[in-house]
Short mmCIF file of C-alpha atoms (C1' of nucleotides) in Angstrom, two decimals:
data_model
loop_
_atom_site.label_atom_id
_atom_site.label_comp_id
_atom_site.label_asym_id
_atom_site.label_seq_id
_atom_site.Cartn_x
_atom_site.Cartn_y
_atom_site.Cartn_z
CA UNK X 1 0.00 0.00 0.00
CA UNK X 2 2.55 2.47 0.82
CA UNK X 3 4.30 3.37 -1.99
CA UNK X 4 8.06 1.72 -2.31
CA UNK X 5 11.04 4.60 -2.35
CA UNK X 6 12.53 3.80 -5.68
CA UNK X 7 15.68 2.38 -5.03
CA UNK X 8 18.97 4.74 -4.68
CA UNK X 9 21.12 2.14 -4.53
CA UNK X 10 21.90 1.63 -8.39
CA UNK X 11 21.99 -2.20 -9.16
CA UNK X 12 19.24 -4.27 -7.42
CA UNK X 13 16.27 -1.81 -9.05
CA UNK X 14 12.94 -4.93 -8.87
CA UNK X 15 11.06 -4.44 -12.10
CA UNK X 16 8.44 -3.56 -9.60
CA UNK X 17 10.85 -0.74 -8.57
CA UNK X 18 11.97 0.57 -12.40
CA UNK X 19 7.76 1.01 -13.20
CA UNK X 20 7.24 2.92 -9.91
CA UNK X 21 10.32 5.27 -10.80
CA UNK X 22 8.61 5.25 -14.98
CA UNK X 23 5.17 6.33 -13.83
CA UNK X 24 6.66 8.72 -11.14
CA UNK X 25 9.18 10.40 -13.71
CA UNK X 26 6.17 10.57 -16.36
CA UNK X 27 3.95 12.29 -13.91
CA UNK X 28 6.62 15.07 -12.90
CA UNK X 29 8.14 15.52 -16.64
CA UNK X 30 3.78 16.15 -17.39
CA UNK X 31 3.92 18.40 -14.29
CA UNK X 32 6.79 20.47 -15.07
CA UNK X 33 5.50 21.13 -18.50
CA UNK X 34 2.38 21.91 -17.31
CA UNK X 35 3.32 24.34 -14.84
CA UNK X 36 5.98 25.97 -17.04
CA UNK X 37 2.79 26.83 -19.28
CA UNK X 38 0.07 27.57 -16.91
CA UNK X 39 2.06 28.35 -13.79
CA UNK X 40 2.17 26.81 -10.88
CA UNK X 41 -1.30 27.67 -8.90
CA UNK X 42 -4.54 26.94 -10.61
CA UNK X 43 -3.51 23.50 -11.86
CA UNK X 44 -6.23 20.60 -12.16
CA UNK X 45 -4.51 17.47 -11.16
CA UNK X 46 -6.15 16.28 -14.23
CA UNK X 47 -4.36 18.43 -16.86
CA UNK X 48 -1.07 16.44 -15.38
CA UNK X 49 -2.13 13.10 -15.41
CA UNK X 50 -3.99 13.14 -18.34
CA UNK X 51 -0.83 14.99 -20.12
CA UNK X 52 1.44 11.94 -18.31
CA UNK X 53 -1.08 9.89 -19.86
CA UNK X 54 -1.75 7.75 -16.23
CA UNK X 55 -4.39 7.34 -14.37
CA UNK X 56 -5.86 9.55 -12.21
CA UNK X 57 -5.35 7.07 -8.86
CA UNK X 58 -1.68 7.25 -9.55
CA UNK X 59 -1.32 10.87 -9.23
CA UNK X 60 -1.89 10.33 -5.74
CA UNK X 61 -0.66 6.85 -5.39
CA UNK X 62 2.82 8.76 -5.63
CA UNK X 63 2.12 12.17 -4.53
CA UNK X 64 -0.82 12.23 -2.16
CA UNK X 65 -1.13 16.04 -2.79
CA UNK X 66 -0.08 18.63 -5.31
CA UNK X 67 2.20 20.15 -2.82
CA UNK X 68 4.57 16.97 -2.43
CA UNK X 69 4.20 16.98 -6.22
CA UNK X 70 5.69 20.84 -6.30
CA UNK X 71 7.93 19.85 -3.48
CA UNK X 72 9.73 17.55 -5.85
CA UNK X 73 9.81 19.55 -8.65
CA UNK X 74 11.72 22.10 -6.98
CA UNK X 75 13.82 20.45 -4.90
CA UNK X 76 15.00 18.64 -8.26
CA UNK X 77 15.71 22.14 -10.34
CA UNK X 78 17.67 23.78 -7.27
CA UNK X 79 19.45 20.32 -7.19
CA UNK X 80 20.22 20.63 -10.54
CA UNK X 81 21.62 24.21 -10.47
CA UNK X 82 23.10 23.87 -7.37
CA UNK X 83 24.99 20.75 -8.88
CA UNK X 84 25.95 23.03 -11.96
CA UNK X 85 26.91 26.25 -9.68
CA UNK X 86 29.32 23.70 -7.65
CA UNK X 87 30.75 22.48 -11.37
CA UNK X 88 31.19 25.82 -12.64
CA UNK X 89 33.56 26.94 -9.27
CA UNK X 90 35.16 24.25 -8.51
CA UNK X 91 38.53 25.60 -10.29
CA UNK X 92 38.16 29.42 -8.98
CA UNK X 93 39.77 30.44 -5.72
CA UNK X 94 39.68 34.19 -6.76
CA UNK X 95 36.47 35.92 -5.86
CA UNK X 96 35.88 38.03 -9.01
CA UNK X 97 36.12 34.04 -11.13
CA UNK X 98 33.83 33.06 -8.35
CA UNK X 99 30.70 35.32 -8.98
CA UNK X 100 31.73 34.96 -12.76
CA UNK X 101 31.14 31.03 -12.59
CA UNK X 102 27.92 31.58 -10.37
CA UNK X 103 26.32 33.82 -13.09
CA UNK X 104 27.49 31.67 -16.14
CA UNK X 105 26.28 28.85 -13.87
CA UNK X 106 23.15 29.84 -14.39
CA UNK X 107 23.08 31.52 -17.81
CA UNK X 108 24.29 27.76 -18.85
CA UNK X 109 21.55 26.04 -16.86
CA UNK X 110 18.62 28.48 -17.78
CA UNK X 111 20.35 28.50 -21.86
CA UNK X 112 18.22 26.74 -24.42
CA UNK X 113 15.63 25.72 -20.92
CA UNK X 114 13.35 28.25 -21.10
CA UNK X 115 10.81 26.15 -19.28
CA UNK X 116 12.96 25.47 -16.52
CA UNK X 117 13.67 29.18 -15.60
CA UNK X 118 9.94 29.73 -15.53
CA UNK X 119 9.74 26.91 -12.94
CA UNK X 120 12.41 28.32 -11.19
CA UNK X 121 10.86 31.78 -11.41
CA UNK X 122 7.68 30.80 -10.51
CA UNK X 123 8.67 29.49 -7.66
CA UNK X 124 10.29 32.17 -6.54
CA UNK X 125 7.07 33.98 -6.83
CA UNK X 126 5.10 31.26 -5.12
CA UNK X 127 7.38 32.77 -2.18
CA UNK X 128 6.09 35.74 -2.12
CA UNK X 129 2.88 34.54 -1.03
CA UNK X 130 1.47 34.35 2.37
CA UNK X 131 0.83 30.70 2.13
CA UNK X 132 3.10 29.07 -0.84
CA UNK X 133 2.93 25.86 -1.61
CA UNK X 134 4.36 23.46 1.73
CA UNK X 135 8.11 22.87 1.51
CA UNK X 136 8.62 24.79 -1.09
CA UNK X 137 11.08 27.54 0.71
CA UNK X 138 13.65 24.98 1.70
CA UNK X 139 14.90 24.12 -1.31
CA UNK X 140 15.44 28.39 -2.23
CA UNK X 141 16.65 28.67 1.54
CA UNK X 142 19.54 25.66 0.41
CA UNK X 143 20.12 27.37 -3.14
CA UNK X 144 21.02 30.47 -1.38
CA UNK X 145 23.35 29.46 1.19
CA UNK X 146 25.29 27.49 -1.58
CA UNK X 147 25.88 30.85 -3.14
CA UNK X 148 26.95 32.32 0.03
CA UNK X 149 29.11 29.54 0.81
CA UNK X 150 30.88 29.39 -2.71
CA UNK X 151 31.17 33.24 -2.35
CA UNK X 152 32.81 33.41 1.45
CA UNK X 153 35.16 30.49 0.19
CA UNK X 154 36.44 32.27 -2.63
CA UNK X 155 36.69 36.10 -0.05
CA UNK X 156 39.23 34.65 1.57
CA UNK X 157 40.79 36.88 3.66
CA UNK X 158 38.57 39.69 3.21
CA UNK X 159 36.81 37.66 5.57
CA UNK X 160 33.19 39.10 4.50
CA UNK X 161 30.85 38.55 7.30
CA UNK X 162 27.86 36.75 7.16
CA UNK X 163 25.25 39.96 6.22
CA UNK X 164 27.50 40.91 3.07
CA UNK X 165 27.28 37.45 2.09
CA UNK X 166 23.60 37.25 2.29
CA UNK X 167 23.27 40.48 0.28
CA UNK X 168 25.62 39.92 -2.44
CA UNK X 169 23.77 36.34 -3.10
CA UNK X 170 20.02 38.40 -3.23
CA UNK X 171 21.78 40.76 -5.38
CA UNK X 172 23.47 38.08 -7.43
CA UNK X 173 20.59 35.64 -7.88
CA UNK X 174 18.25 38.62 -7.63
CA UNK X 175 20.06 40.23 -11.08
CA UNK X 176 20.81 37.18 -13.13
CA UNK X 177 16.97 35.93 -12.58
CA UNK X 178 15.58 39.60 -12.75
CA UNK X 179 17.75 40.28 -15.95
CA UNK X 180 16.85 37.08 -17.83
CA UNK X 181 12.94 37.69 -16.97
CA UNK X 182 13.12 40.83 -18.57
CA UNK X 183 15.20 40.10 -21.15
CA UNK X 184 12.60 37.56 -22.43
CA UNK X 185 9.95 39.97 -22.64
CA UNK X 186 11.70 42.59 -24.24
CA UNK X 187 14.10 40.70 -26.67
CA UNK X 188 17.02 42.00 -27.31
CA UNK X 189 19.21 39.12 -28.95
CA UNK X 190 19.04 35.52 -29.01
CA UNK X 191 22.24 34.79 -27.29
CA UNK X 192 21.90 35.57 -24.02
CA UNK X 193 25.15 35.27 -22.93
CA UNK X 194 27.30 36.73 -25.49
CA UNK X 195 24.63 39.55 -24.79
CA UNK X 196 25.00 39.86 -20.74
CA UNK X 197 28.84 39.66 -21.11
CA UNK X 198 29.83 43.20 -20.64
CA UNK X 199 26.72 43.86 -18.32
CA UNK X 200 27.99 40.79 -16.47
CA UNK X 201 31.42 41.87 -16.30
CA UNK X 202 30.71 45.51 -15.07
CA UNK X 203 28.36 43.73 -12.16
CA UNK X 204 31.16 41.68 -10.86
CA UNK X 205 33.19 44.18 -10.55
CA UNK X 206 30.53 45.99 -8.42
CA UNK X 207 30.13 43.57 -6.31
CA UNK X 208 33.68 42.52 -5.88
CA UNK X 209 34.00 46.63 -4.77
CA UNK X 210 31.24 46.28 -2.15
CA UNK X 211 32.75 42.92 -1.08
CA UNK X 212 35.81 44.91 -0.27
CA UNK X 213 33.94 47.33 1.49
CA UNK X 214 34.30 48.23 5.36
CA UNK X 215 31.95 46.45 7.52
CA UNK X 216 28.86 48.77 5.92
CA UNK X 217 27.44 51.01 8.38
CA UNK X 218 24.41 49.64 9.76
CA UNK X 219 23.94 50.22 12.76
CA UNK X 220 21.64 52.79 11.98
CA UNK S 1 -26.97 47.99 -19.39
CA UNK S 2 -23.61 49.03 -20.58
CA UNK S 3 -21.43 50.06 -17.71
CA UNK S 4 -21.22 53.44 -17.10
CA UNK S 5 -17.08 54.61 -17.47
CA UNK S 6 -16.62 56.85 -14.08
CA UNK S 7 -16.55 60.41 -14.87
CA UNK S 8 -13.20 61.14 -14.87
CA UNK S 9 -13.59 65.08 -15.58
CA UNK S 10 -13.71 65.42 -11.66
CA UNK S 11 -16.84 67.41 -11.06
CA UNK S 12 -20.04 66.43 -12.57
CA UNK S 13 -19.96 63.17 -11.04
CA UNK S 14 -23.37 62.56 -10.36
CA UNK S 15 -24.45 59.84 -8.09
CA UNK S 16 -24.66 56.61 -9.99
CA UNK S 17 -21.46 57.33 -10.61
CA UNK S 18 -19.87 57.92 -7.40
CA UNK S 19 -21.31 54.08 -6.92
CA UNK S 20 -20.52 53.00 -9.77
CA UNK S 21 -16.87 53.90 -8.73
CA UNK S 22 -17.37 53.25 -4.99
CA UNK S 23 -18.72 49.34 -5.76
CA UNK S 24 -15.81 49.04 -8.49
CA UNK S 25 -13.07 50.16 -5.89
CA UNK S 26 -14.02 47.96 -3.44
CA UNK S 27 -13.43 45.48 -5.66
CA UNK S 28 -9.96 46.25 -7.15
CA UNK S 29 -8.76 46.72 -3.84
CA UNK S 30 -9.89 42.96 -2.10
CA UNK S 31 -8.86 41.76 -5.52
CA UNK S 32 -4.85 43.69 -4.93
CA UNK S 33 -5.29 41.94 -1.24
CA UNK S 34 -6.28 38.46 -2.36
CA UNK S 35 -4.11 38.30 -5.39
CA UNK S 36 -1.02 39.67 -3.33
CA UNK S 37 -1.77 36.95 -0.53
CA UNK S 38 -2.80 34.12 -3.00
CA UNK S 39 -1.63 34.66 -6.42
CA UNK S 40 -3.23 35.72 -9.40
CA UNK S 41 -4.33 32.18 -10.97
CA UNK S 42 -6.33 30.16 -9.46
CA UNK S 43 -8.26 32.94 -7.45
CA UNK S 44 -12.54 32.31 -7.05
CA UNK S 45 -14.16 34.85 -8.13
CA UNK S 46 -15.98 34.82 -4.78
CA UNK S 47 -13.28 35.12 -3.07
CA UNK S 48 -13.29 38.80 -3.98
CA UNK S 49 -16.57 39.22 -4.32
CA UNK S 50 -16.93 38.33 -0.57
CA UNK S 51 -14.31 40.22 0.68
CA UNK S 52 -15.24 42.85 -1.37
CA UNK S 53 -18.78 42.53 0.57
CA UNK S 54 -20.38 42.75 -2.82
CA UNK S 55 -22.69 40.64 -4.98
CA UNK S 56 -21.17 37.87 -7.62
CA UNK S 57 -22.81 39.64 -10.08
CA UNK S 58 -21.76 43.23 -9.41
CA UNK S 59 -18.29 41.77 -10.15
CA UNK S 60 -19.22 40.29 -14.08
CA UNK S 61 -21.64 44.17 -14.45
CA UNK S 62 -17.95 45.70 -13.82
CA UNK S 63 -15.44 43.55 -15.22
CA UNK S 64 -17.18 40.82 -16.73
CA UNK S 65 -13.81 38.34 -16.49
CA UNK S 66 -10.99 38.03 -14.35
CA UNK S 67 -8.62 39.32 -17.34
CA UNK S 68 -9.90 42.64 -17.04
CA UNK S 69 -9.44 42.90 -13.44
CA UNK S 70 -6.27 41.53 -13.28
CA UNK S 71 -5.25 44.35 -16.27
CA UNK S 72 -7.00 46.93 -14.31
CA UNK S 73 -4.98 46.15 -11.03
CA UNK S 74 -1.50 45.79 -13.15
CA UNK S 75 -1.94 48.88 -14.69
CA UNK S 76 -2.83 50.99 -11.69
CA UNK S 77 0.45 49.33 -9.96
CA UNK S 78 2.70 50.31 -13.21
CA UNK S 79 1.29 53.88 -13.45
CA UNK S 80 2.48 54.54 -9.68
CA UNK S 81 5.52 52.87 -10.56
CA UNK S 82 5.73 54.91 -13.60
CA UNK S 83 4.58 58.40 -11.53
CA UNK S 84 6.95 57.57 -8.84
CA UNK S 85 9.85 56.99 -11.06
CA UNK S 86 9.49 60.50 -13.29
CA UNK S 87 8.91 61.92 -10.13
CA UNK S 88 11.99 60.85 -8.78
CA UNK S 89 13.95 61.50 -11.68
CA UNK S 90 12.90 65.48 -12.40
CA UNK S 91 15.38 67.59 -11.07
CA UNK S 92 18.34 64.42 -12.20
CA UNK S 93 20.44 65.37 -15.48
CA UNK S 94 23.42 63.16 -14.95
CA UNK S 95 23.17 59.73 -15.46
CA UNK S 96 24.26 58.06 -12.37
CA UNK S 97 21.84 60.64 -10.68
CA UNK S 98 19.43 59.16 -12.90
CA UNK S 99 20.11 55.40 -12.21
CA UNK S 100 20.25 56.25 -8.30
CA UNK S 101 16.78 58.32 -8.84
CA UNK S 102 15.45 55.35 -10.38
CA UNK S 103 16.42 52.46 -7.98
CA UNK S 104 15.17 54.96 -5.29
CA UNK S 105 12.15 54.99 -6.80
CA UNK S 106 11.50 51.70 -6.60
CA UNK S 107 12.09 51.15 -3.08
CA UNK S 108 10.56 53.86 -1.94
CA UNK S 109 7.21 52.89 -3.62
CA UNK S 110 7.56 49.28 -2.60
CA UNK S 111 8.73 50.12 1.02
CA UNK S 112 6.22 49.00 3.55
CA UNK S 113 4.30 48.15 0.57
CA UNK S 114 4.86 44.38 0.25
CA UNK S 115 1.80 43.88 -1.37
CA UNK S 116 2.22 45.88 -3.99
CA UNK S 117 5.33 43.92 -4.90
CA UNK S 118 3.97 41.06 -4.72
CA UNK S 119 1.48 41.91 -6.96
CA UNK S 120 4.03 43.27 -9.18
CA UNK S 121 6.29 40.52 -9.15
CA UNK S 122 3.20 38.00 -9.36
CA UNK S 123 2.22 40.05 -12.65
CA UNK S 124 5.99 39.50 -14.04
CA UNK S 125 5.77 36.04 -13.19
CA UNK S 126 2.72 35.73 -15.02
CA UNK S 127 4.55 36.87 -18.05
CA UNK S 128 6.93 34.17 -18.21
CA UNK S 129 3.98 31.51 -19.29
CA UNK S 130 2.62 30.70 -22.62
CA UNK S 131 -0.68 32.25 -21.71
CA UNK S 132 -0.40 35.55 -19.44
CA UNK S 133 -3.80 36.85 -18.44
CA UNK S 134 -5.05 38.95 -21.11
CA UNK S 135 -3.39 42.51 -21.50
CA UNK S 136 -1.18 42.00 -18.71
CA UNK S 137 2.06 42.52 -20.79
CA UNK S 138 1.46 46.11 -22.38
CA UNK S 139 1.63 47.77 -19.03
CA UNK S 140 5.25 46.51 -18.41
CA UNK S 141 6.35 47.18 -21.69
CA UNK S 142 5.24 50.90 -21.22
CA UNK S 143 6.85 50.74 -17.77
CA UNK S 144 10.35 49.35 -19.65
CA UNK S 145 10.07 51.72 -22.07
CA UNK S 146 9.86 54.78 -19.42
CA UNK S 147 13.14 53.58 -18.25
CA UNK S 148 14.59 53.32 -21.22
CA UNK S 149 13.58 57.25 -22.08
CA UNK S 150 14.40 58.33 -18.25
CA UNK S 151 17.95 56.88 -18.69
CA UNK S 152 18.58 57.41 -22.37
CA UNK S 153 17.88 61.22 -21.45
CA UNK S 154 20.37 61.17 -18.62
CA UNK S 155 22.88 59.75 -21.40
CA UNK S 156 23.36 62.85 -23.21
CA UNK S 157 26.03 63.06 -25.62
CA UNK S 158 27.22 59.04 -24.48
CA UNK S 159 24.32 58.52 -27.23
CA UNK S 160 24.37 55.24 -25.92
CA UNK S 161 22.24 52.86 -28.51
CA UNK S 162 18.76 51.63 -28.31
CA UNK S 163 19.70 48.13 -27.83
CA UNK S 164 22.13 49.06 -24.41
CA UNK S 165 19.38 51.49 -23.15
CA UNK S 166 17.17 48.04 -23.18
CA UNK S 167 19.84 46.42 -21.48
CA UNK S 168 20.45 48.78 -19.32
CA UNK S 169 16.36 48.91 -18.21
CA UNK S 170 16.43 45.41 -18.13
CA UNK S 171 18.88 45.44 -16.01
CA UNK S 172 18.36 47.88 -13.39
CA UNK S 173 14.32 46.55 -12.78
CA UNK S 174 15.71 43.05 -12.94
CA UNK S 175 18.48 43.73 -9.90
CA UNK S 176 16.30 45.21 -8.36
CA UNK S 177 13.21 43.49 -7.61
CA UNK S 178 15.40 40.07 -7.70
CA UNK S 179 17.21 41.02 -4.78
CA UNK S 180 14.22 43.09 -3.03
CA UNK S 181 12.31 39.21 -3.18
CA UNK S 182 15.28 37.54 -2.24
CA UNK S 183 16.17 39.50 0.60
CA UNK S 184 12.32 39.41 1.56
CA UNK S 185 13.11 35.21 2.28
CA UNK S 186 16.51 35.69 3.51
CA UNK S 187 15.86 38.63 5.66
CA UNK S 188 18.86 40.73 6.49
CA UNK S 189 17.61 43.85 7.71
CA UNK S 190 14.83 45.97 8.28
CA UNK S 191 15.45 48.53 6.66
CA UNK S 192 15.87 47.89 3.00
CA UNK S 193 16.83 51.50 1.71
CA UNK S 194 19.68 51.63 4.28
CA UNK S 195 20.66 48.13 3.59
CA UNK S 196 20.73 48.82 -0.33
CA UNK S 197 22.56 51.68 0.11
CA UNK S 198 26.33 50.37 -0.75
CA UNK S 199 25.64 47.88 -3.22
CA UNK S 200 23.42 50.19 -5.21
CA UNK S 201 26.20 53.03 -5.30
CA UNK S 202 28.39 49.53 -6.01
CA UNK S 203 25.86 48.61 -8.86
CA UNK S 204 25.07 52.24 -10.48
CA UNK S 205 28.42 52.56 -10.80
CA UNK S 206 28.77 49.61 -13.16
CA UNK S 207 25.84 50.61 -14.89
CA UNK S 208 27.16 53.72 -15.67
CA UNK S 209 30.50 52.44 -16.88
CA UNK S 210 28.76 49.58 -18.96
CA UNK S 211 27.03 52.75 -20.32
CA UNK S 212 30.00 54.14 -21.24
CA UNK S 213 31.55 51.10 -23.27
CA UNK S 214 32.18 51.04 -26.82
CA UNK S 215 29.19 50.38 -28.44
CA UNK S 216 29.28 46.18 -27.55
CA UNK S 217 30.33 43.55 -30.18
CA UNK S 218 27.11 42.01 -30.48
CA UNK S 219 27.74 41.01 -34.74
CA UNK S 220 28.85 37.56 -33.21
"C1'" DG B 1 -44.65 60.16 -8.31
"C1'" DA B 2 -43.74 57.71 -12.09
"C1'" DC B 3 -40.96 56.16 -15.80
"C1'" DG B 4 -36.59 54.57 -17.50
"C1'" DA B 5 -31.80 53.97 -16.86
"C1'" DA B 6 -28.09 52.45 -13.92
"C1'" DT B 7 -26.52 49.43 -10.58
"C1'" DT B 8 -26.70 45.58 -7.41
"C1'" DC B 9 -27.95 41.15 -6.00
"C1'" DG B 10 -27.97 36.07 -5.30
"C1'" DA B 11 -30.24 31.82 -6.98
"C1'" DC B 12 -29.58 28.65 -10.70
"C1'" DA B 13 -28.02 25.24 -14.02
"C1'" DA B 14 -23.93 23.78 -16.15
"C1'" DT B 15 -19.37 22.44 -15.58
"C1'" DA B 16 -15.04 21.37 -13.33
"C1'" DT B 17 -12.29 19.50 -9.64
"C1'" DT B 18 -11.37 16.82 -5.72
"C1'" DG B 19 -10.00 12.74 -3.09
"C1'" DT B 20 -11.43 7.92 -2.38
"C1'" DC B 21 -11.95 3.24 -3.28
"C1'" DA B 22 -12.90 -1.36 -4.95
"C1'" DA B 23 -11.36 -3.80 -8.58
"C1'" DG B 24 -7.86 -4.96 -11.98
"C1'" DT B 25 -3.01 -5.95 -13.64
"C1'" DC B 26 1.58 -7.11 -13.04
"C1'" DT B 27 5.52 -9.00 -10.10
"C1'" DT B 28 7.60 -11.45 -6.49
"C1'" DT B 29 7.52 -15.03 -3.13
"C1'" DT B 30 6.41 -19.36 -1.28
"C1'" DA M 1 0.60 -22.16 -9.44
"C1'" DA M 2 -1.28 -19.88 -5.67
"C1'" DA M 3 -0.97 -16.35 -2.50
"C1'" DA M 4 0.72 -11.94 -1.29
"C1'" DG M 5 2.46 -7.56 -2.46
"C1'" DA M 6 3.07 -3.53 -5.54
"C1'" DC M 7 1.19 -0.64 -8.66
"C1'" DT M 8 -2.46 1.25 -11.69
"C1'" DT M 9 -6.96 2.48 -12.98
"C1'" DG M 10 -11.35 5.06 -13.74
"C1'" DA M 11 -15.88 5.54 -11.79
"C1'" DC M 12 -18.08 7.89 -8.03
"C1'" DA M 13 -19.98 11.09 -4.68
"C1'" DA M 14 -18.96 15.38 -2.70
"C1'" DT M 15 -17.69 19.98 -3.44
"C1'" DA M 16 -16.38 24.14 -5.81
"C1'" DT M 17 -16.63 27.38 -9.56
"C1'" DT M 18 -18.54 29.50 -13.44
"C1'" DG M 19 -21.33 32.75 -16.06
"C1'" DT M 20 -26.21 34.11 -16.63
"C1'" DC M 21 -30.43 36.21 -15.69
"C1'" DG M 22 -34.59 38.08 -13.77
"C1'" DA M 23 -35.80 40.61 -9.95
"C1'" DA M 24 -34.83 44.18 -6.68
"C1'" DT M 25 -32.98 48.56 -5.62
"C1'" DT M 26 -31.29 53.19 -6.37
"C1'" DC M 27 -31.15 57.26 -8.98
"C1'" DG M 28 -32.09 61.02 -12.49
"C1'" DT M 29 -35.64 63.33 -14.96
"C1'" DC M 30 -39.94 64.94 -16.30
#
DNA sequence: GACGAATTCGACAATATTGTCAAGTCTTTT
DNA sequence: AAAAGACTTGACAATATTGTCGAATTCGTC
C-alpha cells in the first residue's frame, strides 16, 4: 500500500521498482510542462495526469497532494543548479572568477531551458505569497546558502561577514533571474550570454568593490 | 446595461457614478489583497466578491472576467511605478543621478508596501507563461520603455544605442526586484533603503561604466 | 410620483475539480 | 501455481466554480 522509495542504490532496481520510478518520472516531466505553461497555482490534477497519460489514482498513489508533487519539482531544479553552480567553481579560488562562474552557472543552466527558468521563477514567486505551496522555501533557503558559501570560500581573507554574504547572493541571484525575466519579454538578442557579457562583467566588478567594502554602516 | 465609465472630468460626477466607482473600488482593492496573498491564478471569483462585501454579479456588471481585473490592477500598480519613477527622476540630469533616482524609486514605492510587490512581481511572473492573463504585458512594456527614455535622457552626448538602453532597463528593474524578493526570504535587515545603500552606489556605478563602453560587439 | 436607466444582488443550471476506493493488472515469493 | 504484495486504474460522490439572468434597488428626470 505504501508506496516503495525507488531504489537509490543503483543495481538491485525490482522491475516492480523501475515502473514505480517510470510512472513517477512521467507524472513530474507532465507536471513540469504543465506548470511551465500555466504556472504553478490553478492547476487541475487532471491536466497532469492526463498529459502523463496515467491514471488519475496514480497521481496520488505517488504524490498524495499537489504540494509533495511541487515539493519535488523544486527540490530537483535547485538540485540541478546547485549541482551546476558547484561544477562551474570548482577551479576558482579568486572571488571576481567566483561570482563569474555563479552567473554563467546559471546563464548555462537556464540556456536553451526556457521552461525550466519559468519553474524556477515561478517558484520564486510562489514565495512571495502568504501561504506558498508546503516545503517549497527549503529548497530556495539551500540554493542560497550554496551561493553564500561558494562566495565566502572564494573572499578569503577579506573575511566578508555573514550579512555581506547574504546580500551579495540576493543581489546576485536577484540580477541574473531579474535580468533574464526581462530580457525575455523585451528581446534583445538571441544569445543571451554573449549579450550579458559586458553587463555581467561591469556587475562583478561591483560587487567585488562592495565585497571589499568596510563592515557597511548599519547600525543605523 | 452598458457600464457606465466613471466620470473622470472630476466634477459632474453625479451619483450613480460615485457608486458605480465606490462598488468598483471595493473590488480592485480585495482583488490587490487576495491576489497579493494568494496569487493571481487560481483565485474564485468569490473570493473577492466576498471580501469585497459585494454581490457575484456586481463583479461580471464591472469587469465581466478576471482578465480585465487583473489588467486593471497591473496597470494601476505600473502607473504609480511609472509616476513615482518621473517623479523621482525630475530635477536628475546626470546619469548616475538618474540610475540612483530610479532604484530609489523603486524602493521607496515598494517600502512597507509588500503587497504591492507582490502583486508586481506576481504580474511578471505571469509573463513568463505561454498564456499571461489577457493585457497583462502592455503595461510593463510601457513601464520598460519609461526607463529606457528616463535613462537614455540622462545619457546625453554618451548617445548610448537603443539596444544598451534596453539592457540597461532590463537590467536595473531586474536587480532590483530580484534582490528586493530575495532578501524578503533571507531577511537581512529591516530597513531595505539603508541596507541597499552600498551595493546600489556599487551597482550604479557599473551601470554607468557599462554605459560608457564602446558600443558592444554584439555582430557575433 | 412615475418612468426609465443604472446598478446591485444572489439563486440557478452547467461544468469542473477533488479525493477515495474497490477492482484490476503485473511482479515477487512461497 | 497460488498467495501476497506492488502498482495502476477510472468511476463515483462530494464539493467548488462558473457565467447568466430576472428581480430588486437606487437614482435622475420629467
Amino acid at each position: 500500500m505504501e508506496p516503495n522509495r525507488a531504489d537509490t542504490s543503483g543495481m538491485t532496481q525490482t522491475r516492480h521498482q523501475r515502473r514505480y520510478g517510470r510512472t513517477r518520472q512521467r507524472i513530474i516531466k507532465a507536471a513540469r510542462a504543465v506548470f511551465a505553461e500555466r504556472g504553478m497555482s490553478g492547476i487541475a490534477i487532471d491536466q497532469i495526469t492526463e498529459r502523463a497519460d496515467v491514471g488519475r489514482g496514480s497521481f496520488y498513489y505517488h504524490f498524495g497532494s499537489i504540494d509533495k508533487l511541487v515539493q519535488a519539482i523544486v527540490d530537483s531544479i535547485i538540485d540541478e543548479l546547485v549541482e551546476r553552480m558547484e561544477r562551474e567553481c570548482a577551479d576558482k579560488t579568486e572571488l571576481q572568477d567566483v561570482l563569474e562562474a555563479l552567473i554563467v552557472a546559471h546563464i548555462r543552466y537556464f540556456d536553451d531551458r526556457w521552461q525550466d527558468f519559468v519553474l524556477y521563477y515561478q517558484g520564486r514567486a510562489e514565495l512571495t505569497l502568504a501561504m506558498p505551496f508546503e516545503g517549497i522555501e527549503s529548497p530556495f533557503l539551500r540554493y542560497m546558502k550554496v551561493i553564500e558559501r561558494l562566495v565566502g570560500g572564494a573572499a578569503g581573507e577579506l573575511a566578508v561577514d555573514e550579512q555581506k554574504l547574504q546580500r551579495i547572493a540576493c543581489s546576485l541571484a536577484g540580477f541574473i533571474s531579474g535580468y533574464y525575466s526581462f530580457a525575455r519579454i523585451a528581446p534583445v538578442g538571441d544569445n543571451l550570454e554573449a549579450e550579458l557579457l559586458p553587463i555581467r562583467a561591469s556587475f562583478v566588478r561591483s560587487l567585488v568593490r562592495f565585497a571589499g567594502t568596510e563592515s557597511s554602516a548599519n547600525k543605523k
